[in-house]
Amino acid sequence: MKEKPKERDLIARAIVVQDGAVLVNQSRNAKTGEEYFALPGGHIDPGESSVDALEREFEEELDAKIAVYDLCFVSESIYAGRRVSETQRHELVLYFHGDLTSELACNGKEIISPEKDKNFQWLPLEILPDSNLLPESIKNYLISTIAETETQHYEFSDSMQSSA
């Protein structure tokens, strides 16, 4: 019987599309050697909202600001893990539409990240079907929605508006 993961990671990621490309981080699975792309974002800390987590992750990983809009997709994955020491990993990922509200630091064609292990880049939408964007479910979602030229965004707020 397979050993089950002891905990579930709750993660927020952003779908940021500009000039015909989606913002991704290229990485390598240390366990399998497989190269893959993932959308930017990260773990949601206990007591932290999804929106606050995305804003924090963009600040930490890209030194950038993001406007976070509607929750558009949820995925759940249980897989072998990315690190040699992991037995299994269980992730629940919330995907939000987002727009950059500040410029990304670039050095020529490369996006500069304060975190040296990150390799952010713009993945052209036309090569998305042949890319290794993980999980496969978010890649399929993006491919199916690329034809939409304009998306209406809904902003989330923790405050209630009072009527006068």
XYZ file of C-alpha atoms in Angstrom, residues 36-115:
80
model
C 8.401 21.793 -16.344
C 6.676 25.159 -16.153
C 4.425 26.365 -13.338
C 2.420 29.535 -12.952
C 3.748 32.011 -10.371
C 2.525 31.897 -6.793
C 3.071 29.846 -3.696
C 1.850 28.564 -0.362
C -0.933 30.295 1.511
C 0.165 30.765 5.121
C -2.281 29.973 7.957
C -4.506 33.015 8.553
C -3.522 34.567 5.202
C -6.051 35.165 2.433
C -5.401 33.803 -1.062
C -5.127 37.337 -2.448
C -2.650 38.386 0.269
C -0.590 35.245 -0.433
C -0.362 36.053 -4.145
C 0.584 39.656 -3.458
C 3.282 38.466 -1.009
C 4.626 35.791 -3.372
C 4.881 38.248 -6.286
C 6.738 40.676 -4.030
C 9.127 37.959 -2.777
C 9.735 36.118 -6.044
C 9.468 38.914 -8.622
C 9.759 42.165 -6.637
C 6.509 43.081 -8.390
C 2.953 44.144 -7.603
C -0.105 42.296 -8.874
C -3.818 43.036 -9.072
C -5.645 39.812 -8.224
C -9.072 39.232 -9.754
C -11.443 36.302 -10.020
C -10.820 32.760 -8.889
C -11.043 30.875 -12.174
C -9.774 27.343 -11.626
C -9.014 24.855 -8.840
C -6.822 21.784 -9.157
C -5.894 18.975 -6.818
C -2.794 16.864 -7.395
C -1.282 13.952 -5.539
C 2.098 13.045 -7.008
C 5.493 11.579 -6.159
C 6.928 14.925 -5.081
C 9.658 17.181 -6.431
C 12.417 16.530 -3.898
C 14.300 13.271 -3.458
C 13.346 13.221 0.243
C 9.574 13.475 -0.419
C 7.417 10.365 -0.499
C 4.259 11.977 -1.893
C 2.911 15.476 -2.235
C -0.745 16.565 -2.080
C -1.552 20.048 -3.406
C -4.790 21.979 -3.636
C -4.145 24.956 -5.932
C -6.358 28.014 -6.421
C -5.778 29.843 -9.719
C -6.688 33.522 -10.047
C -6.610 35.894 -12.987
C -4.110 38.678 -12.335
C -2.436 41.677 -13.929
C 0.981 43.078 -13.132
C 0.689 46.602 -11.739
C 4.450 47.188 -11.729
C 7.257 46.404 -14.155
C 9.293 43.216 -13.883
C 13.043 43.647 -13.492
C 14.704 42.425 -16.674
C 18.277 41.964 -17.827
C 17.978 41.869 -21.587
C 15.492 39.055 -22.222
C 15.683 37.478 -18.736
C 13.331 38.281 -15.873
C 15.337 38.954 -12.714
C 14.078 37.336 -9.499
C 15.318 38.137 -5.982
C 15.162 34.354 -5.437
